[in-house]
Amino acid sequence: MRSFLHNLFRGAEEPVHINDIADFCLGESSAHWYAARAGKPVEELNEEELAKLRPIVHRDFTMVFPDSVFVKTHNYLGESCGVPLHTMEVTAGGIYVLRNPLDVVISVSHHFNQTIDEAIEHLANDECTAGDMQTHVVEIHRSWSTHVRSWTEHPSPQLLVVRYEDLLHKPRKYFKQVASFLGLKPSPARLERAIRNSSFRALKNMEQKSGFKERPKEAESFFREGRSEQWREVLTPAQVRRIIADHHEQMERFGYIPDDYRDAVPKQTEQSGVAG
């Protein structure tokens, strides 16, 4: 998504290099933004101090470019120490991209060098955070279900929700929807070029040739497969059922429960009460 937006706005024939994406789309958790405001090393900030800095840093973001500023975040839509993780007073809108957790666990296992079972626990952990407080401040992710619910349970005209699979299989339709959401009307040629220059294949080729500075040390590559339905080749039936048991409510909402695993959806527990 970041690459697509950068290529769309730039409009050039040649693709924007992946290592230049951060020049266009700021990273919300990048530690240097907080270091400029902290008055001490970022790693010495406690949770409350970091929470109080966030809205200040978010306002700093608005001064970077004279027009729209795009910011990448992994945080769930909630609070830390009573302070919102997203400062709506300086936010015009958002694009939320979600992906089938059956495939997400595979990406997580490679990204963090975990086993599949560890990745399944990772996605179900409602205390999940990330960030080393050196290059990145702590991000609060929560579980996959909590994250998805937090961003999507209250529809808003200021928020566009897009499934990764739709961007993958119907790029013209859904990337055009992204452009329209931003109030843009690119020519068919410009849209097509931005889609082509930000394709998974193009990004993977760039990483293979010159590396990607956002690749975690634990991962062999950042752009690995980029396919949907990988889970059918990798996960055991027991693992699939466990993921569905953990996340069935949000998976149901977004059409992620496979027909051949419908029986894995927990039945609603009947509740009864006694009047007194």
XYZ file of N, CA and C in Angstrom:
828
model
N 0.822 -1.203 0.000
C 0.000 0.000 0.000
C 0.862 1.262 0.000
N 1.913 1.260 0.838
C 2.800 2.426 0.868
C 3.470 2.640 -0.487
N 3.909 1.558 -1.095
C 4.566 1.649 -2.392
C 3.591 2.139 -3.457
N 2.374 1.620 -3.432
C 1.370 2.051 -4.394
C 1.117 3.552 -4.286
N 0.911 4.039 -3.080
C 0.629 5.460 -2.889
C 1.801 6.321 -3.347
N 3.024 5.895 -3.016
C 4.202 6.660 -3.421
C 4.313 6.700 -4.945
N 4.129 5.546 -5.585
C 4.191 5.496 -7.049
C 3.062 6.279 -7.692
N 1.873 6.225 -7.095
C 0.731 6.951 -7.653
C 0.954 8.455 -7.602
N 1.410 8.947 -6.469
C 1.612 10.391 -6.326
C 2.794 10.868 -7.160
N 3.834 10.054 -7.245
C 4.997 10.459 -8.033
C 4.700 10.389 -9.524
N 4.025 9.329 -9.942
C 3.582 9.227 -11.330
C 4.666 8.948 -12.347
N 5.861 8.571 -11.901
C 6.974 8.358 -12.827
C 6.870 6.994 -13.512
N 7.599 6.856 -14.608
C 7.624 5.585 -15.323
C 8.347 4.518 -14.512
N 9.475 4.891 -13.910
C 10.259 3.939 -13.133
C 9.688 3.809 -11.721
N 9.715 2.606 -11.153
C 9.163 2.420 -9.806
C 9.987 3.120 -8.732
N 9.303 3.579 -7.697
C 9.987 4.135 -6.537
C 10.685 2.989 -5.810
N 11.940 3.186 -5.424
C 12.666 2.111 -4.749
C 12.090 1.893 -3.354
N 12.070 0.638 -2.928
C 11.479 0.313 -1.630
C 12.173 1.025 -0.472
N 13.457 1.306 -0.597
C 14.166 1.982 0.487
C 13.901 3.480 0.530
N 13.106 3.970 -0.425
C 12.718 5.385 -0.411
C 11.283 5.578 0.079
N 10.601 4.470 0.388
C 9.200 4.563 0.796
C 9.037 5.404 2.053
N 9.989 5.271 3.005
C 9.892 6.011 4.269
C 10.020 7.514 4.065
N 10.541 7.934 2.916
C 10.627 9.370 2.635
C 9.250 9.947 2.301
N 8.333 9.068 1.918
C 6.983 9.489 1.541
C 5.980 9.197 2.655
N 6.092 8.020 3.243
C 5.161 7.579 4.283
C 5.931 7.425 5.592
N 5.641 8.255 6.570
C 6.372 8.255 7.829
C 6.004 7.034 8.673
N 6.949 6.572 9.470
C 6.687 5.465 10.378
C 6.316 5.996 11.750
N 5.114 5.700 12.201
C 4.626 6.244 13.475
C 5.504 5.859 14.648
N 6.117 4.684 14.590
C 6.900 4.205 15.737
C 8.395 4.479 15.615
N 8.834 5.139 14.554
C 10.268 5.410 14.378
C 10.800 6.231 15.548
N 11.808 5.708 16.209
C 12.257 6.281 17.478
C 12.784 7.705 17.368
N 13.347 8.066 16.209
C 13.970 9.394 16.131
C 12.965 10.524 16.308
N 11.697 10.289 15.958
C 10.680 11.324 16.184
C 10.487 11.590 17.675
N 10.542 10.551 18.453
C 10.329 10.668 19.896
C 11.586 11.174 20.594
N 12.749 10.787 20.061
C 14.014 11.259 20.637
C 14.107 12.777 20.563
N 13.580 13.347 19.487
C 13.644 14.804 19.314
C 12.828 15.542 20.361
N 11.880 14.859 20.977
C 10.989 15.486 21.952
C 11.190 14.986 23.380
N 11.913 13.883 23.534
C 11.981 13.222 24.840
C 12.837 13.960 25.869
N 13.933 14.566 25.429
C 14.827 15.213 26.374
C 15.734 14.221 27.079
N 15.657 12.951 26.684
C 16.520 11.907 27.225
C 16.479 10.727 26.268
N 17.371 9.742 26.423
C 17.342 8.590 25.508
C 15.966 7.933 25.478
N 15.507 7.581 24.284
C 14.174 7.012 24.122
C 13.996 5.738 24.943
N 15.078 4.933 25.043
C 14.961 3.667 25.777
C 14.731 3.872 27.277
N 14.904 5.117 27.748
C 14.652 5.408 29.161
C 13.217 5.846 29.417
N 12.425 6.012 28.360
C 11.027 6.419 28.536
C 10.216 5.275 29.124
N 9.395 5.582 30.119
C 8.479 4.564 30.604
C 7.182 4.630 29.798
N 6.265 3.714 30.070
C 5.050 3.609 29.277
C 4.225 4.899 29.300
N 4.123 5.506 30.458
C 3.323 6.727 30.587
C 3.976 7.897 29.865
N 5.294 8.016 29.962
C 6.005 9.097 29.280
C 5.860 8.966 27.770
N 5.969 7.738 27.278
C 5.810 7.508 25.845
C 4.398 7.872 25.391
N 3.411 7.479 26.179
C 2.017 7.775 25.831
C 1.783 9.280 25.718
N 2.361 10.043 26.613
C 2.182 11.501 26.591
C 2.900 12.155 25.414
N 3.978 11.515 24.941
C 4.729 12.062 23.807
C 4.008 11.849 22.476
N 3.212 10.784 22.388
C 2.627 10.411 21.098
C 1.866 11.557 20.422
N 0.899 12.194 21.086
C 0.166 13.260 20.386
C 1.056 14.428 19.962
N 2.142 14.663 20.703
C 3.081 15.724 20.329
C 3.805 15.340 19.039
N 4.270 14.092 18.985
C 4.951 13.596 17.791
C 4.005 13.586 16.600
N 2.761 13.186 16.813
C 1.786 13.155 15.722
C 1.562 14.557 15.147
N 1.576 15.550 15.989
C 1.449 16.933 15.485
C 2.698 17.346 14.711
N 3.844 16.842 15.159
C 5.084 17.110 14.411
C 4.997 16.542 12.991
N 4.339 15.382 12.839
C 4.186 14.782 11.516
C 3.520 15.738 10.538
N 2.559 16.500 11.009
C 1.781 17.365 10.117
C 2.615 18.486 9.514
N 3.805 18.727 10.061
C 4.651 19.820 9.585
C 5.693 19.358 8.568
N 5.734 18.036 8.291
C 6.803 17.511 7.427
C 6.597 17.906 5.973
N 5.362 17.826 5.492
C 5.044 18.172 4.108
C 3.986 19.274 4.089
N 3.958 20.078 3.044
C 2.982 21.174 2.980
C 1.553 20.711 2.702
N 1.404 19.478 2.200
C 0.054 18.984 1.911
C -0.194 17.709 2.719
N -0.809 16.710 2.151
C -1.147 15.495 2.888
C 0.099 14.757 3.368
N 0.013 14.217 4.584
C 1.100 13.442 5.169
C 0.587 12.033 5.441
N 1.257 11.028 4.889
C 0.870 9.638 5.113
C 1.750 9.044 6.209
N 1.120 8.326 7.122
C 1.826 7.736 8.258
C 1.444 6.266 8.369
N 2.438 5.405 8.495
C 2.201 3.975 8.697
C 2.125 3.691 10.191
N 1.122 2.925 10.596
C 1.034 2.512 11.994
C 0.631 1.045 12.075
N 1.130 0.371 13.114
C 0.717 -1.001 13.410
C -0.134 -1.053 14.679
N -0.325 0.081 15.323
C -1.074 0.101 16.568
C -2.549 -0.233 16.360
N -3.132 -0.868 17.368
C -4.582 -1.050 17.322
C -5.240 0.283 17.626
N -6.522 0.396 17.371
C -7.220 1.663 17.577
C -7.717 1.713 19.017
N -6.826 2.131 19.894
C -7.153 2.165 21.312
C -6.272 3.156 22.041
N -6.049 2.900 23.326
C -5.315 3.835 24.165
C -4.145 3.154 24.866
N -3.237 3.982 25.342
C -2.148 3.541 26.203
C -2.063 4.539 27.355
N -2.193 4.053 28.569
C -2.170 4.919 29.761
C -3.198 6.042 29.657
N -4.344 5.731 29.048
C -5.410 6.708 28.934
C -5.249 7.709 27.807
N -4.178 7.572 27.009
C -3.914 8.481 25.891
C -4.156 7.722 24.586
N -4.955 8.272 23.650
C -5.190 7.588 22.374
C -3.889 7.327 21.618
N -3.800 6.150 21.032
C -2.624 5.802 20.229
C -2.639 6.507 18.882
N -3.793 7.063 18.516
C -3.941 7.803 17.267
C -4.592 9.142 17.592
N -3.950 10.223 17.189
C -4.440 11.556 17.533
C -5.398 12.034 16.454
N -6.690 11.871 16.701
C -7.691 12.155 15.675
C -7.782 13.639 15.323
N -7.368 14.511 16.232
C -7.430 15.950 15.954
C -6.559 16.343 14.766
N -5.541 15.540 14.470
C -4.655 15.862 13.348
C -4.707 14.772 12.272
N -5.764 13.944 12.310
C -5.892 12.838 11.361
C -7.077 13.065 10.433
N -6.820 13.090 9.134
C -7.885 13.310 8.155
C -8.658 12.031 7.854
N -7.985 10.890 7.949
C -8.639 9.624 7.636
C -7.646 8.494 7.689
N -8.104 7.306 7.352
C -7.221 6.153 7.421
C -7.588 5.077 6.411
N -6.603 4.292 6.025
C -6.796 3.114 5.176
C -6.335 1.914 5.999
N -7.241 0.988 6.252
C -6.927 -0.181 7.067
C -6.891 -1.416 6.189
N -5.741 -2.085 6.168
C -5.574 -3.296 5.360
C -5.522 -4.501 6.294
N -6.421 -5.458 6.093
C -6.384 -6.674 6.889
C -6.189 -7.878 5.985
N -5.775 -8.987 6.599
C -5.465 -10.196 5.837
C -5.938 -11.427 6.606
N -6.266 -12.473 5.892
C -6.725 -13.720 6.483
C -5.701 -14.218 7.515
N -6.114 -14.413 8.765
C -5.148 -14.859 9.777
C -4.557 -16.228 9.491
N -5.233 -17.043 8.670
C -4.677 -18.338 8.298
C -3.386 -18.171 7.503
N -3.295 -17.087 6.731
C -2.060 -16.762 6.019
C -1.143 -15.877 6.851
N -1.735 -15.042 7.708
C -0.923 -14.146 8.536
C 0.027 -14.937 9.429
N -0.447 -16.064 9.977
C 0.423 -16.827 10.890
C 1.683 -17.309 10.176
N 1.571 -17.598 8.898
C 2.742 -18.054 8.146
C 3.727 -16.896 7.986
N 3.206 -15.724 7.646
C 4.067 -14.547 7.527
C 4.715 -14.198 8.864
N 3.936 -14.274 9.938
C 4.460 -13.971 11.273
C 5.573 -14.941 11.651
N 5.387 -16.214 11.324
C 6.405 -17.207 11.676
C 7.736 -16.911 10.991
N 7.689 -16.471 9.734
C 8.916 -16.128 9.012
C 9.464 -14.768 9.461
N 8.578 -13.820 9.695
C 8.989 -12.460 10.046
C 9.724 -12.432 11.387
N 9.229 -13.234 12.349
C 9.817 -13.227 13.685
C 10.600 -14.504 13.993
N 10.817 -15.343 12.963
C 11.549 -16.595 13.136
C 10.909 -17.436 14.245
N 9.614 -17.666 14.128
C 8.866 -18.467 15.075
C 8.350 -19.736 14.399
N 7.984 -20.716 15.221
C 7.292 -21.875 14.679
C 5.857 -21.460 14.370
N 5.157 -22.278 13.600
C 3.761 -21.976 13.303
C 2.939 -21.919 14.590
N 3.165 -22.851 15.498
C 2.405 -22.854 16.747
C 2.701 -21.608 17.576
N 3.942 -21.153 17.568
C 4.285 -19.913 18.274
C 3.602 -18.712 17.617
N 3.544 -18.728 16.283
C 2.878 -17.635 15.563
C 1.378 -17.618 15.843
N 0.778 -18.792 15.976
C -0.651 -18.863 16.309
C -0.893 -18.242 17.686
N -0.011 -18.545 18.651
C -0.111 -17.933 19.980
C 0.097 -16.427 19.899
N 1.030 -16.022 19.044
C 1.325 -14.599 18.822
C 0.052 -13.857 18.393
N -0.653 -14.406 17.419
C -1.859 -13.753 16.896
C -3.000 -13.737 17.899
N -2.999 -14.672 18.843
C -4.083 -14.748 19.830
C -3.763 -13.986 21.110
N -2.544 -13.458 21.204
C -2.094 -12.786 22.429
C -2.633 -11.359 22.499
N -3.531 -11.109 23.441
C -4.129 -9.779 23.534
C -3.221 -8.767 24.232
N -2.040 -9.203 24.638
C -1.043 -8.296 25.206
C 0.116 -8.085 24.235
N -0.079 -8.448 22.979
C 1.003 -8.412 22.002
C 1.483 -6.985 21.723
N 2.786 -6.787 21.831
C 3.422 -5.501 21.517
C 4.691 -5.777 20.705
N 5.276 -4.721 20.174
C 6.537 -4.844 19.438
C 7.308 -3.544 19.598
N 8.612 -3.577 19.338
C 9.428 -2.372 19.435
C 10.569 -2.564 20.415
N 11.776 -2.186 19.999
C 12.946 -2.387 20.846
C 13.331 -1.146 21.641
N 12.572 -0.047 21.486
C 12.830 1.232 22.160
C 14.216 1.776 21.826
N 14.747 1.369 20.691
C 15.990 1.942 20.185
C 15.740 2.495 18.786
N 15.376 1.598 17.865
C 15.005 2.065 16.528
C 13.508 2.354 16.429
N 12.720 1.657 17.252
C 11.265 1.838 17.232
C 10.719 1.836 18.657
N 9.806 2.783 18.921
C 9.142 2.775 20.220
C 8.105 1.653 20.229
N 7.615 1.334 21.405
C 6.689 0.215 21.550
C 5.391 0.472 20.779
N 5.006 -0.537 19.993
C 3.719 -0.537 19.304
C 2.794 -1.481 20.057
N 1.527 -1.126 20.173
C 0.567 -1.976 20.870
C -0.359 -2.601 19.830
N -0.175 -3.887 19.603
C -0.911 -4.595 18.555
C -2.185 -5.260 19.070
N -2.124 -5.834 20.265
C -3.164 -6.740 20.782
C -3.241 -7.982 19.872
N -4.316 -8.738 19.992
C -4.481 -9.925 19.144
C -4.975 -9.510 17.763
N -4.919 -10.450 16.817
C -5.447 -10.155 15.479
C -6.909 -9.746 15.576
N -7.690 -10.464 16.349
C -9.123 -10.165 16.453
C -9.376 -8.811 17.089
N -8.663 -8.508 18.172
C -8.843 -7.213 18.831
C -8.431 -6.084 17.901
N -7.337 -6.286 17.190
C -6.854 -5.268 16.258
C -7.907 -4.995 15.176
N -8.397 -6.064 14.549
C -9.393 -5.908 13.483
C -10.671 -5.283 14.026
N -11.124 -5.767 15.157
C -12.356 -5.229 15.740
C -12.213 -3.735 16.054
N -11.069 -3.357 16.611
C -10.882 -1.968 17.028
C -10.986 -0.998 15.855
N -10.498 -1.426 14.698
C -10.482 -0.549 13.529
C -11.767 -0.611 12.707
N -12.503 -1.701 12.808
C -13.614 -1.895 11.855
C -15.005 -1.950 12.468
N -15.129 -1.987 13.797
C -16.461 -2.183 14.374
C -17.351 -0.948 14.248
N -16.756 0.222 14.027
C -17.544 1.441 13.866
C -17.238 2.058 12.498
N -17.988 1.698 11.464
C -17.737 2.227 10.119
C -17.757 3.754 10.100
N -16.889 4.324 9.285
C -16.783 5.780 9.181
C -16.423 6.157 7.749
N -16.981 7.264 7.246
C -16.596 7.712 5.903
C -15.133 8.135 5.829
N -14.495 8.307 6.989
C -13.081 8.687 7.024
C -12.150 7.475 7.058
N -12.736 6.276 7.035
C -11.926 5.068 7.100
C -12.275 4.121 5.967
N -11.268 3.712 5.205
C -11.442 2.725 4.148
C -10.848 1.402 4.618
N -11.670 0.355 4.651
C -11.219 -0.967 5.045
C -11.048 -1.820 3.795
N -9.855 -2.379 3.613
C -9.545 -3.159 2.410
C -8.935 -4.495 2.809
N -9.403 -5.574 2.175
C -8.783 -6.876 2.394
C -7.559 -7.030 1.488
N -6.488 -7.566 2.040
C -5.268 -7.812 1.278
C -5.559 -8.666 0.049
N -6.418 -9.664 0.228
C -6.734 -10.586 -0.860
C -7.406 -9.881 -2.030
N -8.216 -8.872 -1.746
C -8.874 -8.123 -2.817
C -7.871 -7.272 -3.591
N -6.918 -6.679 -2.871
C -5.861 -5.920 -3.537
C -5.029 -6.837 -4.426
N -4.876 -8.068 -3.987
C -4.044 -9.034 -4.712
C -4.730 -9.555 -5.972
N -6.004 -9.895 -5.853
C -6.699 -10.565 -6.953
C -7.475 -9.621 -7.878
N -7.849 -8.453 -7.389
C -8.546 -7.470 -8.211
C -7.920 -6.091 -7.999
N -6.640 -5.969 -8.362
C -5.915 -4.728 -8.049
C -6.510 -3.480 -8.684
N -6.962 -3.568 -9.931
C -7.491 -2.368 -10.579
C -8.722 -1.841 -9.843
N -9.610 -2.735 -9.485
C -10.833 -2.327 -8.798
C -10.539 -1.722 -7.432
N -9.705 -2.394 -6.635
C -9.541 -1.973 -5.247
C -8.491 -0.885 -5.060
N -7.462 -0.837 -5.894
C -6.545 0.289 -5.800
C -7.201 1.559 -6.361
N -8.093 1.396 -7.316
C -8.864 2.549 -7.786
C -9.755 3.059 -6.674
N -10.301 2.134 -5.878
C -11.118 2.520 -4.725
C -10.284 3.313 -3.727
N -9.034 2.903 -3.525
C -8.137 3.640 -2.637
C -7.910 5.053 -3.159
N -7.646 5.175 -4.451
C -7.416 6.491 -5.055
C -8.661 7.369 -4.910
N -9.831 6.789 -5.156
C -11.077 7.545 -5.038
C -11.306 8.006 -3.605
N -10.993 7.152 -2.639
C -11.133 7.497 -1.227
C -10.295 8.721 -0.885
N -9.132 8.841 -1.537
C -8.242 9.979 -1.296
C -8.612 11.201 -2.125
N -9.699 11.089 -2.872
C -10.140 12.220 -3.686
C -9.360 12.377 -4.966
N -8.706 11.295 -5.409
C -7.886 11.350 -6.618
C -8.608 10.705 -7.793
N -8.338 11.213 -8.983
C -8.887 10.641 -10.206
C -7.764 10.445 -11.221
N -6.867 9.483 -10.936
C -5.738 9.276 -11.860
C -6.212 8.708 -13.187
N -5.472 9.001 -14.234
C -5.783 8.416 -15.528
C -5.600 6.909 -15.443
N -6.277 6.143 -16.308
C -6.089 4.682 -16.299
C -4.625 4.278 -16.431
N -3.872 5.008 -17.242
C -2.463 4.675 -17.449
C -1.647 4.904 -16.178
N -1.927 6.005 -15.500
C -1.188 6.308 -14.268
C -1.518 5.305 -13.167
N -2.782 4.949 -13.051
C -3.191 3.963 -12.058
C -2.537 2.618 -12.342
N -2.588 2.204 -13.607
C -2.009 0.924 -14.005
C -0.506 0.895 -13.728
N 0.161 1.997 -13.992
C 1.607 2.069 -13.774
C 1.930 1.973 -12.278
N 1.150 2.649 -11.454
C 1.377 2.598 -10.003
C 1.161 1.193 -9.466
N 0.136 0.506 -9.992
C -0.129 -0.879 -9.573
C 1.018 -1.789 -9.988
N 1.477 -1.636 -11.226
C 2.564 -2.470 -11.740
C 3.857 -2.229 -10.957
N 4.169 -0.968 -10.690
C 5.421 -0.628 -10.022
C 5.429 -0.986 -8.534
N 4.257 -1.259 -7.978
C 4.180 -1.625 -6.562
C 3.733 -3.072 -6.370
N 3.769 -3.864 -7.436
C 3.373 -5.268 -7.327
C 4.342 -6.009 -6.408
N 3.871 -7.110 -5.853
C 4.724 -7.877 -4.950
C 5.984 -8.343 -5.679
N 5.826 -8.757 -6.930
C 6.981 -9.219 -7.709
C 8.012 -8.110 -7.867
N 7.539 -6.897 -8.168
C 8.466 -5.775 -8.342
C 9.200 -5.461 -7.045
N 8.485 -5.493 -5.934
C 9.102 -5.183 -4.643
C 10.088 -6.274 -4.235
N 9.730 -7.514 -4.478
C 10.618 -8.625 -4.145
C 11.904 -8.559 -4.968
N 11.771 -8.229 -6.258
C 12.955 -8.104 -7.116
C 13.889 -7.014 -6.617
N 13.316 -5.899 -6.159
C 14.143 -4.815 -5.633
C 14.886 -5.253 -4.380
N 14.181 -5.985 -3.502
C 14.832 -6.447 -2.268
C 15.963 -7.412 -2.588
N 15.763 -8.301 -3.559
C 16.793 -9.276 -3.917
C 18.032 -8.597 -4.493
N 17.819 -7.485 -5.199
C 18.939 -6.795 -5.841
C 19.705 -5.894 -4.874
N 18.974 -5.182 -4.012
C 19.665 -4.194 -3.174
C 19.265 -4.200 -1.710
N 18.471 -5.182 -1.300
C 18.091 -5.271 0.100
C 16.988 -4.295 0.479
N 16.429 -4.519 1.659
C 15.363 -3.656 2.172
C 15.672 -3.341 3.627
N 15.819 -2.070 3.927
C 16.284 -1.677 5.268
C 15.271 -1.966 6.371
N 14.028 -2.280 6.012
C 13.031 -2.608 7.031
C 12.944 -4.106 7.316
N 13.756 -4.899 6.651
C 13.741 -6.341 6.905
C 14.250 -6.634 8.309
N 13.485 -7.398 9.106
C 13.957 -7.770 10.445
C 15.200 -8.652 10.359
N 16.060 -8.574 11.341
C 17.281 -9.375 11.342
C 16.965 -10.867 11.351
N 15.809 -11.224 11.953
C 15.462 -12.638 12.071
C 14.953 -13.233 10.756
N 14.523 -12.381 9.828
C 13.885 -12.860 8.603
C 14.873 -12.957 7.447
N 14.692 -13.981 6.622
C 15.541 -14.124 5.437
C 15.211 -13.057 4.408
N 13.941 -12.691 4.319
C 13.526 -11.632 3.396
C 12.252 -10.995 3.940
N 11.986 -9.785 3.510
C 10.765 -9.091 3.915
C 9.633 -9.483 2.966
N 9.920 -9.421 1.667
C 8.932 -9.798 0.651
C 9.165 -11.272 0.309
N 8.357 -12.135 0.884
C 8.616 -13.568 0.814
C 7.786 -14.244 -0.274
N 6.455 -14.334 -0.072
C 5.574 -15.025 -1.014
C 4.495 -14.107 -1.572
N 3.763 -13.449 -0.691
C 2.722 -12.523 -1.134
C 1.501 -13.178 -1.722
N 1.321 -14.492 -1.485
C 0.170 -15.196 -2.038
C -0.929 -15.348 -0.995
N -2.132 -15.608 -1.453
C -3.221 -15.975 -0.559
C -3.375 -17.492 -0.590
N -4.057 -18.019 0.404
C -4.334 -19.458 0.493
C -3.065 -20.304 0.683
N -1.981 -19.691 1.152
C -0.780 -20.479 1.447
C -1.038 -21.486 2.555
N -1.963 -21.140 3.416
C -2.225 -21.968 4.593
C -2.597 -23.405 4.225
N -3.218 -23.599 3.067
C -3.614 -24.957 2.662
C -2.396 -25.851 2.421
N -1.255 -25.254 2.136
C -0.026 -26.015 1.887
C 0.833 -26.164 3.140
N 0.574 -25.326 4.144
C 1.485 -25.246 5.284
C 0.864 -25.711 6.605
N -0.363 -25.322 6.866
C -0.974 -25.592 8.171
C -1.585 -26.987 8.243
N -1.553 -27.566 9.419
C -2.250 -28.821 9.659
C -3.725 -28.513 9.938
N -4.619 -29.488 9.758
C -6.031 -29.259 10.099
C -6.220 -28.791 11.540
N -5.422 -29.320 12.457
C -5.536 -28.910 13.861
C -5.162 -27.449 14.042
N -4.156 -27.002 13.317
C -3.746 -25.592 13.405
C -4.814 -24.677 12.815
N -5.401 -25.091 11.706
C -6.481 -24.305 11.092
C -7.643 -24.169 12.071
N -8.013 -25.264 12.699
C -9.134 -25.251 13.635
C -8.829 -24.377 14.856
N -7.604 -24.393 15.274
C -7.219 -23.562 16.422
C -7.331 -22.072 16.084
N -6.897 -21.696 14.902
C -6.977 -20.289 14.478
C -8.436 -19.860 14.351
N -9.258 -20.716 13.774
C -10.679 -20.395 13.638
C -11.327 -20.261 15.011
N -10.966 -21.147 15.934
C -11.509 -21.063 17.291
C -11.115 -19.746 17.960
N -9.893 -19.286 17.700
C -9.400 -18.040 18.294
C -10.046 -16.792 17.691
N -10.337 -16.842 16.387
C -10.682 -15.607 15.676
C -11.967 -15.690 14.844
N -12.812 -16.666 15.130
C -13.952 -16.939 14.246
C -14.891 -15.746 14.060
N -15.056 -14.922 15.081
C -16.002 -13.807 14.968
C -15.578 -12.821 13.876
N -14.324 -12.379 13.923
C -13.844 -11.424 12.920
C -13.603 -12.104 11.570
N -13.201 -13.367 11.583
C -13.038 -14.102 10.330
C -14.376 -14.233 9.606
N -15.434 -14.475 10.357
C -16.772 -14.575 9.769
C -17.175 -13.267 9.117
N -16.894 -12.162 9.773
C -17.262 -10.844 9.249
C -16.632 -10.562 7.893
N -15.409 -11.060 7.692
C -14.669 -10.710 6.477
C -14.501 -11.884 5.517
N -15.304 -12.917 5.704
C -15.331 -14.012 4.749
C -14.095 -14.879 4.745
N -13.478 -15.067 5.904
C -12.230 -15.810 5.976
C -12.381 -17.253 6.479
N -13.578 -17.689 6.785
C -13.742 -19.065 7.253
C -13.987 -19.974 6.054
N -13.089 -20.922 5.806
C -13.244 -21.821 4.639
C -14.492 -22.697 4.793
N -15.155 -22.959 3.688
C -16.366 -23.787 3.720
C -16.083 -25.169 4.296
N -14.904 -25.717 4.000
C -14.603 -27.062 4.482
C -14.180 -27.102 5.951
N -14.186 -25.935 6.618
C -13.882 -25.897 8.051
C -14.999 -25.214 8.837
N -16.201 -25.202 8.266
C -17.342 -24.582 8.935
C -17.619 -25.227 10.287
N -17.343 -26.517 10.389
C -17.626 -27.217 11.645
C -16.668 -26.811 12.757
N -15.624 -26.041 12.414
C -14.661 -25.595 13.421
C -15.123 -24.350 14.163
N -16.178 -23.714 13.663
C -16.702 -22.510 14.321
C -17.417 -22.931 15.593
N -16.999 -22.405 16.751
C -17.649 -22.789 18.010
C -19.127 -22.426 18.005
N -19.929 -23.321 18.505
C -21.363 -23.046 18.624
C -21.588 -22.088 19.779
N -22.556 -21.188 19.603
C -22.857 -20.239 20.669
C -23.373 -20.970 21.892
N -22.864 -20.562 23.029
C -23.281 -21.182 24.274
C -24.598 -20.574 24.732
N -25.570 -21.426 24.971
C -26.845 -20.933 25.457
C -26.706 -20.525 26.904
N -27.300 -19.380 27.245
C -27.235 -18.874 28.605
C -28.632 -18.885 29.209
N -28.706 -19.259 30.426
C -29.990 -19.241 31.120
C -29.833 -18.564 32.462
N -30.882 -17.963 32.923
C -30.829 -17.264 34.198
C -32.008 -17.666 35.063
N -31.861 -17.415 36.321
C -32.941 -17.710 37.265
C -33.414 -16.411 37.866
N -34.702 -16.127 37.686
C -35.260 -14.896 38.231
C -35.401 -15.025 39.749
N -35.041 -13.957 40.430
C -35.134 -14.022 41.877
C -36.110 -13.002 42.411
